[in-house]
Short mmCIF file of C-alpha atoms in Angstrom, two decimals:
data_model
loop_
_atom_site.label_atom_id
_atom_site.label_comp_id
_atom_site.label_asym_id
_atom_site.label_seq_id
_atom_site.Cartn_x
_atom_site.Cartn_y
_atom_site.Cartn_z
CA UNK A 1 -18.82 -0.91 -0.12
CA UNK A 2 -15.90 -1.48 2.22
CA UNK A 3 -14.70 1.71 3.90
CA UNK A 4 -11.83 2.31 6.30
CA UNK A 5 -11.19 5.39 8.41
CA UNK A 6 -8.07 6.14 10.42
CA UNK A 7 -8.20 8.18 13.61
CA UNK A 8 -5.75 9.30 16.26
CA UNK A 9 -3.51 12.16 17.33
CA UNK A 10 -1.84 14.15 14.59
CA UNK A 11 1.08 15.17 16.79
CA UNK A 12 3.21 12.88 18.94
CA UNK A 13 6.26 13.82 21.01
CA UNK A 14 9.61 12.08 20.43
CA UNK A 15 10.09 8.90 22.52
CA UNK A 16 6.34 8.55 23.05
CA UNK A 17 3.95 6.00 21.54
CA UNK A 18 1.96 6.64 18.37
CA UNK A 19 -1.54 5.17 18.54
CA UNK A 20 -3.98 4.94 15.65
CA UNK A 21 -7.27 3.16 15.09
CA UNK A 22 -8.87 2.07 11.84
CA UNK A 23 -12.67 1.75 11.82
CA UNK A 24 -14.05 -0.58 9.16
CA UNK A 25 -17.54 -0.36 7.69
CA UNK A 26 -19.24 -2.38 4.99
CA UNK A 27 -17.43 -5.58 5.97
CA UNK A 28 -17.11 -7.54 9.20
CA UNK A 29 -13.46 -8.00 10.21
CA UNK A 30 -14.36 -11.30 11.85
CA UNK A 31 -15.44 -12.66 8.45
CA UNK A 32 -11.87 -12.93 7.28
CA UNK A 33 -8.85 -11.37 5.58
CA UNK A 34 -5.83 -9.58 6.93
CA UNK A 35 -5.95 -5.92 7.93
CA UNK A 36 -2.84 -3.84 7.48
CA UNK A 37 -1.03 -0.59 8.17
CA UNK A 38 1.17 1.17 5.61
CA UNK A 39 2.95 4.49 6.00
CA UNK A 40 4.38 7.13 3.68
CA UNK A 41 6.84 9.80 4.86
CA UNK A 42 6.26 13.19 3.22
CA UNK A 43 7.42 13.09 -0.41
CA UNK A 44 8.57 9.48 -0.17
CA UNK A 45 7.38 5.97 -0.99
CA UNK A 46 5.21 3.41 0.76
CA UNK A 47 6.35 1.20 3.63
CA UNK A 48 4.36 -1.76 4.96
CA UNK A 49 4.25 -1.71 8.77
CA UNK A 50 2.36 -4.88 9.50
CA UNK A 51 -0.89 -6.81 9.16
CA UNK A 52 -3.20 -8.72 11.46
CA UNK A 53 -5.34 -11.68 10.52
CA UNK A 54 -8.98 -11.60 11.62
CA UNK A 55 -8.16 -14.32 14.15
CA UNK A 56 -5.49 -12.11 15.75
CA UNK A 57 -2.27 -13.49 14.22
CA UNK A 58 0.15 -10.67 13.49
CA UNK A 59 2.88 -10.12 10.90
CA UNK A 60 5.27 -7.21 11.19
CA UNK A 61 7.94 -5.58 9.08
CA UNK A 62 11.22 -6.80 10.61
CA UNK A 63 12.56 -3.25 10.42
CA UNK A 64 9.86 -2.08 12.85
CA UNK A 65 8.99 -5.27 14.69
CA UNK A 66 10.54 -4.31 18.02
CA UNK A 67 8.37 -1.18 18.23
CA UNK A 68 5.06 -2.23 16.63
CA UNK A 69 1.90 -3.75 18.03
CA UNK A 70 -1.21 -4.30 15.92
CA UNK A 71 -4.42 -5.49 17.55
CA UNK A 72 -7.98 -6.14 16.48
CA UNK A 73 -11.31 -5.51 18.20
CA UNK A 74 -13.94 -7.47 16.33
CA UNK A 75 -16.72 -6.22 18.63
CA UNK A 76 -16.07 -2.67 17.41
CA UNK A 77 -15.05 -3.78 13.91
CA UNK A 78 -11.76 -1.95 14.13
CA UNK A 79 -8.05 -2.59 14.40
CA UNK A 80 -5.27 -0.53 15.91
CA UNK A 81 -1.60 0.36 15.58
CA UNK A 82 0.84 1.24 18.31
CA UNK A 83 4.37 2.36 17.47
CA UNK A 84 6.62 3.02 20.44
CA UNK A 85 9.69 5.20 20.95
CA UNK A 86 8.92 7.38 17.96
CA UNK A 87 11.39 9.79 16.38
CA UNK A 88 11.12 12.38 13.63
CA UNK A 89 11.75 9.56 11.13
CA UNK A 90 8.30 8.17 12.01
CA UNK A 91 6.60 11.31 10.69
CA UNK A 92 4.38 10.07 7.89
CA UNK A 93 0.90 9.63 6.52
CA UNK A 94 -0.39 6.40 8.02
CA UNK A 95 -2.87 4.32 6.01
CA UNK A 96 -4.94 1.35 7.01
CA UNK A 97 -6.03 -1.14 4.37
CA UNK A 98 -7.72 -4.47 3.83
CA UNK A 99 -5.04 -7.01 3.04
CA UNK A 100 -6.10 -10.14 1.19
CA UNK A 101 -3.84 -13.08 0.43
CA UNK A 102 -4.59 -13.13 -3.29
CA UNK A 103 -5.28 -9.47 -4.04
CA UNK A 104 -3.23 -7.71 -1.36
CA UNK A 105 -4.30 -4.15 -0.42
CA UNK A 106 -7.64 -3.66 -2.13
CA UNK A 107 -9.39 -1.09 0.08
CA UNK A 108 -7.58 1.81 1.76
CA UNK A 109 -8.42 4.50 4.28
CA UNK A 110 -7.82 8.12 3.33
CA UNK A 111 -4.71 8.31 5.51
CA UNK A 112 -3.81 10.41 8.51
CA UNK A 113 -0.70 12.55 8.93
CA UNK A 114 1.20 11.95 12.14
CA UNK A 115 3.97 14.39 12.96
CA UNK A 116 6.59 13.57 15.57
CA UNK A 117 7.78 16.78 17.16
CA UNK A 118 8.26 18.30 20.58
CA UNK B 1 13.70 -9.19 2.07
CA UNK B 2 12.68 -8.89 -1.58
CA UNK B 3 13.73 -5.56 -3.06
CA UNK B 4 11.48 -4.07 -5.74
CA UNK B 5 13.11 -1.70 -8.24
CA UNK B 6 11.02 0.46 -10.55
CA UNK B 7 12.15 2.25 -13.68
CA UNK B 8 12.22 4.93 -14.80
CA UNK B 9 11.85 7.21 -11.78
CA UNK B 10 10.00 9.74 -13.95
CA UNK B 11 8.27 9.18 -17.27
CA UNK B 12 7.24 12.14 -19.42
CA UNK B 13 4.40 11.26 -21.77
CA UNK B 14 1.98 13.23 -23.93
CA UNK B 15 -1.76 12.65 -23.51
CA UNK B 16 -2.93 9.88 -25.83
CA UNK B 17 0.46 8.22 -25.93
CA UNK B 18 1.42 4.84 -24.49
CA UNK B 19 3.27 4.56 -21.20
CA UNK B 20 5.32 1.55 -20.17
CA UNK B 21 6.49 1.22 -16.56
CA UNK B 22 8.86 -1.48 -15.32
CA UNK B 23 9.26 -3.26 -12.00
CA UNK B 24 11.96 -5.77 -11.13
CA UNK B 25 12.10 -8.04 -8.09
CA UNK B 26 15.37 -9.12 -6.48
CA UNK B 27 14.09 -12.71 -6.51
CA UNK B 28 11.10 -14.46 -7.99
CA UNK B 29 7.69 -13.36 -6.71
CA UNK B 30 5.80 -15.65 -9.11
CA UNK B 31 2.72 -13.66 -10.18
CA UNK B 32 2.10 -12.16 -6.75
CA UNK B 33 2.63 -8.60 -7.89
CA UNK B 34 0.30 -5.61 -7.61
CA UNK B 35 0.32 -2.14 -9.12
CA UNK B 36 -1.12 0.96 -7.45
CA UNK B 37 -1.83 4.48 -8.64
CA UNK B 38 -1.45 7.39 -6.25
CA UNK B 39 -2.50 10.98 -6.91
CA UNK B 40 -1.39 13.90 -4.69
CA UNK B 41 -3.17 13.94 -1.35
CA UNK B 42 -4.91 10.62 -2.01
CA UNK B 43 -4.47 7.05 -0.85
CA UNK B 44 -3.04 4.54 -3.30
CA UNK B 45 -5.59 2.83 -5.53
CA UNK B 46 -5.21 -0.81 -6.51
CA UNK B 47 -4.98 -1.16 -10.30
CA UNK B 48 -3.62 -4.64 -10.96
CA UNK B 49 -3.15 -7.77 -8.87
CA UNK B 50 -1.82 -11.19 -9.73
CA UNK B 51 0.50 -9.35 -12.14
CA UNK B 52 -2.18 -9.04 -14.82
CA UNK B 53 -5.72 -8.95 -13.34
CA UNK B 54 -7.39 -5.55 -13.31
CA UNK B 55 -9.06 -4.62 -10.04
CA UNK B 56 -12.76 -3.78 -10.00
CA UNK B 57 -13.58 -0.64 -11.98
CA UNK B 58 -10.15 -0.20 -13.52
CA UNK B 59 -10.30 0.84 -17.21
CA UNK B 60 -9.08 -1.56 -19.87
CA UNK B 61 -6.33 0.85 -20.94
CA UNK B 62 -4.38 -0.37 -17.89
CA UNK B 63 -2.70 -3.73 -18.36
CA UNK B 64 -0.10 -5.68 -16.45
CA UNK B 65 2.24 -8.41 -17.57
CA UNK B 66 5.20 -10.45 -16.39
CA UNK B 67 6.06 -13.11 -13.85
CA UNK B 68 9.03 -14.14 -11.78
CA UNK B 69 11.23 -11.06 -11.51
CA UNK B 70 10.23 -8.80 -14.42
CA UNK B 71 6.93 -6.96 -14.62
CA UNK B 72 5.38 -4.24 -16.77
CA UNK B 73 2.45 -1.88 -16.36
CA UNK B 74 1.20 -0.46 -19.64
CA UNK B 75 -1.21 2.43 -20.03
CA UNK B 76 -2.30 2.22 -23.65
CA UNK B 77 -3.48 5.79 -24.21
CA UNK B 78 -2.80 8.23 -21.39
CA UNK B 79 -5.73 10.29 -20.18
CA UNK B 80 -5.36 13.46 -18.12
CA UNK B 81 -6.45 11.62 -14.98
CA UNK B 82 -3.65 9.04 -15.38
CA UNK B 83 -0.84 11.42 -14.50
CA UNK B 84 0.19 10.17 -11.07
CA UNK B 85 2.76 8.07 -9.24
CA UNK B 86 2.64 4.31 -9.75
CA UNK B 87 3.95 1.72 -7.30
CA UNK B 88 4.52 -1.99 -7.66
CA UNK B 89 4.33 -4.29 -4.63
CA UNK B 90 5.12 -7.95 -4.08
CA UNK B 91 3.11 -10.19 -1.81
CA UNK B 92 4.73 -13.54 -2.56
CA UNK B 93 7.37 -13.80 0.18
CA UNK B 94 6.38 -11.94 3.32
CA UNK B 95 6.89 -10.51 5.81
CA UNK B 96 7.70 -8.00 4.73
CA UNK B 97 5.41 -6.97 1.92
CA UNK B 98 7.59 -4.63 -0.13
CA UNK B 99 6.92 -1.76 -2.52
CA UNK B 100 8.96 -0.27 -5.31
CA UNK B 101 10.09 3.32 -4.96
CA UNK B 102 7.53 4.54 -7.51
CA UNK B 103 7.43 5.91 -11.05
CA UNK B 104 6.00 9.38 -11.59
CA UNK B 105 4.13 9.75 -14.87
CA UNK B 106 4.11 13.42 -15.84
CA UNK B 107 2.77 15.43 -18.73
CA UNK B 108 5.28 15.97 -21.50
#
């Protein structure tokens, strides 16, 4: 059974960088697929942030591209998100998910709430 | 960017009744359309992919149809556990992958 678990600070100050990691178990990232980040502001809908292929190729939402970096560490079987220059508008539950070409987001982490506040 | 529009925003249905949710794409996404169910405090759960293929473990009362720009999710007989928010998402032309704004299915 594929499982994903997000981790990282729950509180980030404005203008700083949000950093999250997603640990994957039950599947080796190096075996294939994309691995993605999606966020959901409180009470609102879902927004795709970006995805990384197992080889390291990245694809970002153009609306966030200038501030986003997604990386993968196959040795630790995890991938990470960095979002720079955060504001209150970046307050959201952040999810990581397996992202397949034909099935899209089939396995999700439980999500982690990140609040941007001083 | 492909814009996904869901209707209605809220659907009030009695248990045992049929629910029909709509999703429209601003341009063709072929059959590369997924539906998700999200309950409060939980991550979204994949229900349907490829517009009409049920994901593993999804009950047969959930069915998807459509192609191109018009899609439908039908829940044939609503159970208590089906009251939730439902999202459609296209993965045909990306980046970006885009979601609809969601349809809340509530108890009538």
